Amino acid sequence: MLAVTLASSALTAGATGLIAYRLLLAGEDRRLRDAATDLMEEVAGLGDAEAAAAADHEQKELEAFGIHIALFSGDTRLGGAPGVSVQSGCDWSQVPGQPGVRLCGVPGLGRLAVAQENLESIPLLRLALPLAALIAAGCAALLSLAMSQRVARWAARPLTELSAELSRIEPGGSLPASLHAPARYSEVNAVRTALVDLLTRLQESLDLSRRFAANAAHELRTPLTTLRAELELQAETPQRPDTAEALGRMHRTVTSLGGLVERLMVLAEVTQGTLEPFEPVSLSGIVEDVMRSLPESEQRRVEVDVGIQGIVLGDGHLLRQLIDNVVENALKFSHGMRVRVSLHQTGETTCLDVRDEGPGIAPEDLRRVFEPFYRTPSARAGKQGHGIGLSLVALVARVHHAHVEFLPSAVGTHLRLSFPRDSHP
């Protein structure tokens, strides 16, 4: 719009100025031509002496109007103003030093009447046309810039409103009712309808996947529990060494699968929104409970510092799963080194810190470690796992309005969970 305005205003100003210049020049030529014609009519039929006297008299009358007039017979001036050049027709003076003098000559009966006027302002007007066009283009450009911004905002308002509606959609939440309202413009309405249809299909597909995962995990939990009980029962009876070793491997595998199923069920419970009403929960009590459930060899590796109770509003079962996964992850990747768990208050925030002395996480992996089923190259090469633990931690933290992050650490990793003290998820 700015470029079009610049071009159109410059062309309009130039064309207008050129037309004005031509009209003004034509009017001045008509005025000079009329004066010369009047003189020719007065001297018609007079002798040279009488014609010269008439020309002198006419010059005295026209001098007050800035017009100089002379009568010629051939190249000889008979009378009138001196210094007037011989000129047939209307043109600018060709005499050096007189660039703005306009001459109009009218011939008749062997004589020539020439009217002359100083029109310096008209050539200056022609020279000022580019400047006028530039000024007009600049003013029009400023006006266009101001108006085009308003017009652009007005025209883009339906898209801006649509963008705002889309940004308010929570992960896993339903589509807002305002998103289903038709837009003011058919083009924007077509985009809105397509987006609503796409989001609806994606939500249906996601709900179907969640229900399948929840149902599959629920169906697997019972047979896995039964199988683990059978393996524990067989392990209590005397067995051959190779058989006992095989039963131990099977028991560890079934226990790992049981843990995976439990985590899948927690994920399904959180994403489907089937949570019990939140209540005050003590984070220190959950940490102590998690420590008691660890094997004795792993308990000796964990240093616990919980000087406060850390009361937050939440779901005790989910928070237990969260802390259990965080501690288990630190123990798994610390390679037998110490793990430190601390709980402290910072202003209005309750912080749970878990530090280990393992190899740490590469900077390029920090952005993806909370994605479901993502495992770093070192994790895939070293320890067994499914890539669900940290994604479950991130999801449960988000449900509790908590923030989870890895802080810079000189040795190992430092994970911090920050819970708002007065949160009402």
Short mmCIF file of C-alpha atoms in Angstrom, two decimals:
data_model
loop_
_atom_site.label_atom_id
_atom_site.label_comp_id
_atom_site.label_asym_id
_atom_site.label_seq_id
_atom_site.Cartn_x
_atom_site.Cartn_y
_atom_site.Cartn_z
CA MET A 1 0.00 0.00 0.00
CA LEU A 2 2.85 2.36 0.80
CA ALA A 3 4.57 1.72 -2.54
CA VAL A 4 1.33 2.14 -4.49
CA THR A 5 0.56 5.36 -2.63
CA LEU A 6 4.02 6.77 -3.32
CA ALA A 7 3.77 6.01 -7.02
CA SER A 8 0.18 7.18 -7.47
CA SER A 9 0.61 10.39 -5.48
CA ALA A 10 3.82 11.25 -7.35
CA LEU A 11 2.14 10.64 -10.71
CA THR A 12 -0.95 12.59 -9.67
CA ALA A 13 1.07 15.54 -8.39
CA GLY A 14 3.26 15.55 -11.51
CA ALA A 15 0.33 15.32 -13.90
CA THR A 16 -1.62 18.02 -12.03
CA GLY A 17 1.36 20.36 -11.99
CA LEU A 18 2.04 19.79 -15.69
CA ILE A 19 -1.58 20.49 -16.62
CA ALA A 20 -1.58 23.64 -14.47
CA TYR A 21 1.64 24.78 -16.12
CA ARG A 22 0.19 24.28 -19.60
CA LEU A 23 -3.08 26.03 -18.74
CA LEU A 24 -1.26 28.98 -17.17
CA LEU A 25 1.08 29.32 -20.14
CA ALA A 26 -1.83 29.09 -22.59
CA GLY A 27 -3.66 31.86 -20.70
CA GLU A 28 -0.61 34.17 -20.84
CA ASP A 29 -0.14 33.47 -24.57
CA ARG A 30 -3.76 34.34 -25.20
CA ARG A 31 -3.31 37.61 -23.32
CA LEU A 32 -0.19 38.57 -25.36
CA ARG A 33 -1.79 37.48 -28.61
CA ASP A 34 -4.87 39.63 -27.93
CA ALA A 35 -2.67 42.67 -27.25
CA ALA A 36 -0.76 42.15 -30.52
CA THR A 37 -4.02 41.58 -32.44
CA ASP A 38 -5.52 44.81 -31.06
CA LEU A 39 -2.46 46.75 -32.24
CA MET A 40 -2.68 45.20 -35.72
CA GLU A 41 -6.33 46.21 -35.96
CA GLU A 42 -5.53 49.79 -34.94
CA VAL A 43 -2.75 50.30 -37.51
CA ALA A 44 -4.65 48.68 -40.38
CA GLY A 45 -4.66 51.17 -43.30
CA LEU A 46 -2.33 53.69 -41.61
CA GLY A 47 1.00 54.84 -42.90
CA ASP A 48 4.27 53.99 -41.23
CA ALA A 49 4.46 57.30 -39.29
CA GLU A 50 0.86 57.06 -38.08
CA ALA A 51 1.29 53.33 -37.29
CA ALA A 52 4.45 54.09 -35.27
CA ALA A 53 2.57 56.73 -33.26
CA ALA A 54 -0.26 54.25 -32.62
CA ALA A 55 2.28 51.66 -31.42
CA ASP A 56 3.88 54.17 -29.05
CA HIS A 57 0.47 55.08 -27.65
CA GLU A 58 -0.46 51.39 -27.21
CA GLN A 59 2.83 50.75 -25.38
CA LYS A 60 2.04 53.48 -22.87
CA GLU A 61 -1.35 51.90 -22.12
CA LEU A 62 0.01 48.33 -21.78
CA GLU A 63 3.07 49.28 -19.74
CA ALA A 64 0.99 49.38 -16.57
CA PHE A 65 0.07 45.71 -17.15
CA GLY A 66 3.70 44.60 -17.58
CA ILE A 67 3.36 44.09 -21.32
CA HIS A 68 5.78 45.55 -23.86
CA ILE A 69 4.63 45.79 -27.46
CA ALA A 70 6.36 46.82 -30.71
CA LEU A 71 5.38 47.11 -34.38
CA PHE A 72 7.75 45.85 -37.06
CA SER A 73 7.90 46.18 -40.82
CA GLY A 74 10.15 43.36 -41.83
CA ASP A 75 13.11 43.57 -39.44
CA THR A 76 12.66 47.33 -38.89
CA ARG A 77 10.92 48.48 -35.73
CA LEU A 78 8.38 51.18 -36.55
CA GLY A 79 7.34 52.00 -33.00
CA GLY A 80 6.54 50.75 -29.54
CA ALA A 81 8.84 49.46 -26.77
CA PRO A 82 12.52 49.17 -27.63
CA GLY A 83 14.32 45.88 -26.99
CA VAL A 84 11.45 43.68 -28.24
CA SER A 85 12.69 40.97 -30.58
CA VAL A 86 11.11 39.90 -33.81
CA GLN A 87 9.02 36.80 -33.11
CA SER A 88 6.29 35.13 -35.13
CA GLY A 89 4.00 32.99 -33.00
CA CYS A 90 4.45 32.40 -29.26
CA ASP A 91 7.74 31.23 -27.79
CA TRP A 92 10.29 31.97 -25.13
CA SER A 93 12.92 34.62 -25.90
CA GLN A 94 16.12 33.32 -27.42
CA VAL A 95 18.08 36.38 -26.30
CA PRO A 96 20.76 35.51 -23.73
CA GLY A 97 19.95 36.83 -20.29
CA GLN A 98 16.17 36.70 -20.86
CA PRO A 99 15.20 33.10 -20.01
CA GLY A 100 11.77 34.02 -18.62
CA VAL A 101 10.58 36.43 -21.38
CA ARG A 102 7.59 35.28 -23.44
CA LEU A 103 6.97 36.67 -26.96
CA CYS A 104 3.86 36.43 -29.12
CA GLY A 105 3.86 37.87 -32.65
CA VAL A 106 0.81 38.43 -34.86
CA PRO A 107 1.54 39.21 -38.60
CA GLY A 108 -0.75 41.11 -40.94
CA LEU A 109 -0.57 43.37 -44.07
CA GLY A 110 3.24 43.11 -44.26
CA ARG A 111 3.68 44.15 -40.68
CA LEU A 112 4.28 42.25 -37.40
CA ALA A 113 3.00 43.19 -33.94
CA VAL A 114 4.98 41.53 -31.11
CA ALA A 115 3.82 41.54 -27.48
CA GLN A 116 6.36 40.66 -24.79
CA GLU A 117 6.01 39.91 -21.06
CA ASN A 118 8.39 38.80 -18.31
CA LEU A 119 7.06 35.44 -17.00
CA GLU A 120 9.91 34.24 -14.81
CA SER A 121 7.50 32.59 -12.34
CA ILE A 122 6.18 30.16 -14.95
CA PRO A 123 9.57 28.48 -15.71
CA LEU A 124 10.19 28.34 -11.98
CA LEU A 125 6.85 26.58 -11.64
CA ARG A 126 8.00 23.97 -14.15
CA LEU A 127 11.22 23.44 -12.20
CA ALA A 128 9.25 23.10 -8.96
CA LEU A 129 7.07 20.28 -10.31
CA PRO A 130 9.45 17.45 -9.19
CA LEU A 131 9.71 18.96 -5.72
CA ALA A 132 5.94 19.31 -5.49
CA ALA A 133 5.50 15.71 -6.60
CA LEU A 134 8.03 14.57 -3.98
CA ILE A 135 6.34 16.54 -1.20
CA ALA A 136 2.91 15.25 -2.22
CA ALA A 137 4.22 11.67 -2.34
CA GLY A 138 5.80 12.03 1.11
CA CYS A 139 2.64 13.43 2.68
CA ALA A 140 0.51 10.77 1.01
CA ALA A 141 2.95 8.07 2.15
CA LEU A 142 2.72 9.19 5.78
CA LEU A 143 -1.06 9.29 5.59
CA SER A 144 -1.11 5.90 3.88
CA LEU A 145 1.20 4.40 6.50
CA ALA A 146 -1.02 5.57 9.34
CA MET A 147 -4.23 4.49 7.64
CA SER A 148 -2.88 1.18 6.34
CA GLN A 149 -1.86 0.15 9.86
CA ARG A 150 -5.36 0.80 11.11
CA VAL A 151 -6.90 -0.96 8.12
CA ALA A 152 -4.52 -3.92 8.52
CA ARG A 153 -5.36 -4.29 12.20
CA TRP A 154 -9.07 -4.04 11.43
CA ALA A 155 -8.81 -6.60 8.62
CA ALA A 156 -6.65 -8.98 10.66
CA ARG A 157 -8.78 -8.77 13.80
CA PRO A 158 -10.75 -11.99 13.04
CA LEU A 159 -7.46 -13.89 12.64
CA THR A 160 -6.10 -12.33 15.82
CA GLU A 161 -9.23 -13.37 17.72
CA LEU A 162 -8.96 -16.87 16.28
CA SER A 163 -5.30 -17.07 17.32
CA ALA A 164 -6.21 -15.96 20.85
CA GLU A 165 -8.91 -18.63 21.07
CA LEU A 166 -6.47 -21.32 19.93
CA SER A 167 -3.81 -20.20 22.44
CA ARG A 168 -6.27 -20.66 25.31
CA ILE A 169 -6.77 -24.36 24.59
CA GLU A 170 -5.20 -26.39 27.38
CA PRO A 171 -3.40 -29.67 26.57
CA GLY A 172 -5.97 -32.42 26.80
CA GLY A 173 -8.79 -29.93 27.41
CA SER A 174 -11.97 -29.48 25.43
CA LEU A 175 -12.38 -26.87 22.72
CA PRO A 176 -13.84 -23.56 24.00
CA ALA A 177 -17.41 -22.80 22.95
CA SER A 178 -16.36 -19.48 21.42
CA LEU A 179 -14.23 -21.37 18.89
CA HIS A 180 -17.38 -22.90 17.41
CA ALA A 181 -19.00 -19.49 16.80
CA PRO A 182 -18.94 -18.47 13.10
CA ALA A 183 -16.48 -15.75 12.14
CA ARG A 184 -17.54 -12.46 10.55
CA TYR A 185 -15.81 -13.20 7.25
CA SER A 186 -16.29 -16.27 5.10
CA GLU A 187 -12.56 -16.68 4.45
CA VAL A 188 -11.70 -16.66 8.16
CA ASN A 189 -14.71 -18.82 8.89
CA ALA A 190 -13.39 -21.44 6.47
CA VAL A 191 -10.06 -21.49 8.30
CA ARG A 192 -11.84 -21.67 11.69
CA THR A 193 -14.04 -24.56 10.54
CA ALA A 194 -11.05 -26.47 9.20
CA LEU A 195 -9.11 -25.96 12.43
CA VAL A 196 -12.06 -27.01 14.60
CA ASP A 197 -12.55 -30.15 12.51
CA LEU A 198 -8.84 -30.96 12.71
CA LEU A 199 -8.67 -30.39 16.48
CA THR A 200 -11.83 -32.43 17.01
CA ARG A 201 -10.41 -35.37 15.04
CA LEU A 202 -7.11 -35.13 16.88
CA GLN A 203 -8.90 -35.03 20.23
CA GLU A 204 -11.00 -38.05 19.34
CA SER A 205 -7.92 -39.95 18.21
CA LEU A 206 -6.06 -38.98 21.38
CA ASP A 207 -8.99 -40.01 23.59
CA LEU A 208 -9.15 -43.34 21.78
CA SER A 209 -5.43 -43.89 22.31
CA ARG A 210 -5.71 -42.98 25.99
CA ARG A 211 -8.63 -45.34 26.54
CA PHE A 212 -6.78 -48.12 24.75
CA ALA A 213 -3.63 -47.58 26.84
CA ALA A 214 -5.65 -47.44 30.07
CA ASN A 215 -7.66 -50.54 29.21
CA ALA A 216 -4.59 -52.44 28.08
CA ALA A 217 -2.69 -51.53 31.24
CA HIS A 218 -5.67 -52.49 33.40
CA GLU A 219 -6.05 -55.85 31.65
CA LEU A 220 -2.32 -56.56 31.98
CA ARG A 221 -2.05 -55.71 35.67
CA THR A 222 -3.99 -58.71 36.98
CA PRO A 223 -2.17 -61.46 35.00
CA LEU A 224 1.20 -59.83 35.75
CA THR A 225 0.39 -59.72 39.46
CA THR A 226 -0.65 -63.37 39.34
CA LEU A 227 2.47 -64.35 37.44
CA ARG A 228 4.72 -62.50 39.88
CA ALA A 229 3.04 -64.24 42.83
CA GLU A 230 3.55 -67.62 41.16
CA LEU A 231 7.23 -66.87 40.55
CA GLU A 232 7.71 -65.77 44.15
CA LEU A 233 6.04 -68.96 45.33
CA GLN A 234 8.29 -71.08 43.12
CA ALA A 235 11.35 -69.22 44.36
CA GLU A 236 10.51 -70.20 47.95
CA THR A 237 10.75 -73.93 47.13
CA PRO A 238 14.16 -75.59 46.64
CA GLN A 239 15.22 -75.45 42.99
CA ARG A 240 18.24 -76.41 40.96
CA PRO A 241 20.73 -73.52 40.66
CA ASP A 242 20.06 -72.92 36.96
CA THR A 243 16.31 -73.08 37.56
CA ALA A 244 16.53 -70.67 40.49
CA GLU A 245 18.57 -68.25 38.36
CA ALA A 246 16.03 -68.43 35.52
CA LEU A 247 13.16 -67.85 37.99
CA GLY A 248 15.01 -64.79 39.35
CA ARG A 249 15.40 -63.32 35.86
CA MET A 250 11.72 -63.96 35.13
CA HIS A 251 10.72 -62.35 38.42
CA ARG A 252 12.76 -59.22 37.68
CA THR A 253 11.26 -58.99 34.18
CA VAL A 254 7.71 -59.39 35.45
CA THR A 255 8.35 -56.82 38.19
CA SER A 256 9.67 -54.37 35.58
CA LEU A 257 6.60 -54.93 33.40
CA GLY A 258 4.38 -54.42 36.43
CA GLY A 259 6.05 -51.08 37.10
CA LEU A 260 5.56 -50.10 33.46
CA VAL A 261 1.87 -50.98 33.65
CA GLU A 262 1.44 -48.95 36.84
CA ARG A 263 3.06 -45.93 35.21
CA LEU A 264 0.88 -46.26 32.12
CA MET A 265 -2.19 -46.36 34.33
CA VAL A 266 -1.04 -43.23 36.16
CA LEU A 267 -0.49 -41.46 32.84
CA ALA A 268 -3.95 -42.49 31.67
CA GLU A 269 -5.49 -41.36 34.95
CA VAL A 270 -3.87 -37.93 34.75
CA THR A 271 -4.52 -37.29 31.06
CA GLN A 272 -8.15 -38.40 31.30
CA GLY A 273 -8.72 -36.06 34.23
CA THR A 274 -10.15 -38.79 36.51
CA LEU A 275 -8.46 -37.38 39.63
CA GLU A 276 -9.77 -37.37 43.16
CA PRO A 277 -10.28 -33.99 44.87
CA PHE A 278 -6.92 -32.64 45.99
CA GLU A 279 -6.12 -32.37 49.70
CA PRO A 280 -3.18 -31.18 51.81
CA VAL A 281 -0.28 -33.60 51.40
CA SER A 282 3.08 -33.68 53.22
CA LEU A 283 5.97 -34.01 50.76
CA SER A 284 8.35 -34.96 53.58
CA GLY A 285 6.06 -37.84 54.55
CA ILE A 286 6.01 -39.08 50.95
CA VAL A 287 9.81 -38.84 50.72
CA GLU A 288 10.21 -40.88 53.91
CA ASP A 289 7.72 -43.44 52.62
CA VAL A 290 9.65 -43.75 49.35
CA MET A 291 12.92 -44.21 51.27
CA ARG A 292 11.42 -47.02 53.36
CA SER A 293 10.29 -48.85 50.23
CA LEU A 294 13.82 -48.92 48.75
CA PRO A 295 16.07 -51.93 49.17
CA GLU A 296 18.50 -51.57 52.05
CA SER A 297 21.50 -51.30 49.69
CA GLU A 298 19.94 -48.33 47.90
CA GLN A 299 18.77 -46.70 51.14
CA ARG A 300 22.42 -46.41 52.23
CA ARG A 301 23.19 -44.46 49.03
CA VAL A 302 20.53 -41.78 49.62
CA GLU A 303 21.06 -38.75 51.86
CA VAL A 304 17.75 -37.17 52.92
CA ASP A 305 17.36 -33.65 54.29
CA VAL A 306 13.70 -32.78 54.91
CA GLY A 307 13.68 -30.10 57.56
CA ILE A 308 10.11 -29.03 56.72
CA GLN A 309 6.88 -30.88 56.13
CA GLY A 310 6.29 -29.25 52.73
CA ILE A 311 2.48 -29.19 52.77
CA VAL A 312 0.99 -28.80 49.30
CA LEU A 313 -2.44 -29.40 47.80
CA GLY A 314 -2.43 -32.48 45.62
CA ASP A 315 -3.12 -36.15 45.07
CA GLY A 316 -1.05 -38.30 47.43
CA HIS A 317 -0.94 -41.30 45.08
CA LEU A 318 0.27 -39.22 42.13
CA LEU A 319 2.86 -37.37 44.22
CA ARG A 320 4.14 -40.71 45.50
CA GLN A 321 4.55 -41.87 41.90
CA LEU A 322 6.32 -38.60 41.04
CA ILE A 323 8.88 -38.77 43.88
CA ASP A 324 9.36 -42.50 43.42
CA ASN A 325 10.23 -41.98 39.74
CA VAL A 326 12.58 -39.08 40.48
CA VAL A 327 14.52 -41.02 43.13
CA GLU A 328 14.56 -44.22 41.10
CA ASN A 329 15.88 -42.34 38.07
CA ALA A 330 18.68 -40.74 40.14
CA LEU A 331 19.70 -44.08 41.66
CA LYS A 332 19.69 -45.78 38.28
CA PHE A 333 22.00 -43.32 36.55
CA SER A 334 24.32 -42.41 39.43
CA HIS A 335 26.39 -45.60 38.92
CA GLY A 336 26.51 -46.51 42.60
CA MET A 337 27.36 -42.95 43.74
CA ARG A 338 25.51 -40.88 46.34
CA VAL A 339 22.04 -39.36 45.80
CA ARG A 340 20.88 -36.37 47.85
CA VAL A 341 17.20 -35.53 48.41
CA SER A 342 16.37 -32.23 50.12
CA LEU A 343 13.21 -30.29 50.81
CA HIS A 344 13.22 -26.56 51.59
CA GLN A 345 11.08 -23.45 51.46
CA THR A 346 11.90 -20.45 49.24
CA GLY A 347 9.44 -17.59 49.66
CA GLU A 348 6.08 -18.87 48.47
CA THR A 349 7.57 -21.97 46.85
CA THR A 350 8.32 -25.43 48.24
CA CYS A 351 11.32 -26.94 46.45
CA LEU A 352 12.26 -30.62 46.25
CA ASP A 353 15.84 -31.09 45.03
CA VAL A 354 17.31 -34.41 43.89
CA ARG A 355 21.03 -34.46 43.10
CA ASP A 356 23.15 -37.33 41.88
CA GLU A 357 26.81 -37.82 40.99
CA GLY A 358 26.31 -39.63 37.70
CA PRO A 359 27.49 -38.62 34.22
CA GLY A 360 24.76 -35.97 33.85
CA ILE A 361 22.64 -35.13 30.83
CA ALA A 362 24.02 -33.64 27.62
CA PRO A 363 22.72 -30.08 26.88
CA GLU A 364 21.15 -31.20 23.60
CA ASP A 365 19.07 -33.81 25.48
CA LEU A 366 17.75 -31.51 28.22
CA ARG A 367 14.85 -30.31 26.05
CA ARG A 368 13.59 -33.80 25.28
CA VAL A 369 14.11 -35.83 28.47
CA PHE A 370 10.54 -35.04 29.58
CA GLU A 371 9.03 -36.38 26.34
CA PRO A 372 7.22 -39.75 26.64
CA PHE A 373 9.35 -42.75 25.59
CA TYR A 374 12.39 -40.59 24.84
CA ARG A 375 15.70 -42.01 26.09
CA THR A 376 19.08 -40.40 25.70
CA PRO A 377 21.76 -42.33 23.76
CA SER A 378 23.66 -43.02 26.99
CA ALA A 379 20.48 -44.31 28.66
CA ARG A 380 19.74 -46.63 25.73
CA ALA A 381 23.28 -47.97 25.79
CA GLY A 382 23.46 -48.48 29.54
CA LYS A 383 20.34 -49.07 31.66
CA GLN A 384 17.05 -50.75 30.91
CA GLY A 385 13.97 -48.56 30.81
CA HIS A 386 11.05 -47.36 28.78
CA GLY A 387 11.41 -43.54 28.80
CA ILE A 388 8.23 -42.99 30.82
CA GLY A 389 9.58 -41.96 34.24
CA LEU A 390 10.49 -38.32 33.53
CA SER A 391 7.47 -37.76 31.27
CA LEU A 392 5.26 -38.96 34.12
CA VAL A 393 7.11 -36.60 36.47
CA ALA A 394 6.51 -33.64 34.13
CA LEU A 395 2.82 -34.49 33.68
CA VAL A 396 2.09 -34.94 37.40
CA ALA A 397 4.00 -31.73 38.17
CA ARG A 398 1.95 -29.80 35.62
CA VAL A 399 -1.30 -31.12 37.12
CA HIS A 400 -0.13 -29.81 40.52
CA HIS A 401 0.88 -26.41 39.06
CA ALA A 402 4.49 -27.29 39.86
CA HIS A 403 7.57 -26.60 37.74
CA VAL A 404 10.19 -29.25 37.02
CA GLU A 405 13.61 -28.49 35.59
CA PHE A 406 17.23 -29.59 35.53
CA LEU A 407 19.51 -26.98 37.08
CA PRO A 408 23.17 -26.54 36.09
CA SER A 409 25.42 -28.81 38.11
CA ALA A 410 29.19 -29.28 38.13
CA VAL A 411 28.79 -33.02 38.82
CA GLY A 412 25.89 -35.25 37.81
CA THR A 413 22.38 -33.84 37.56
CA HIS A 414 20.30 -31.55 39.75
CA LEU A 415 16.53 -31.86 39.33
CA ARG A 416 14.26 -29.38 41.08
CA LEU A 417 10.50 -29.58 41.60
CA SER A 418 8.97 -26.24 42.64
CA PHE A 419 5.48 -26.40 44.21
CA PRO A 420 3.47 -23.25 44.94
CA ARG A 421 2.62 -23.20 48.64
CA ASP A 422 -0.99 -22.13 48.21
CA SER A 423 -1.71 -23.86 44.89
CA HIS A 424 -5.28 -24.86 44.06
CA PRO A 425 -4.97 -27.15 41.03
#
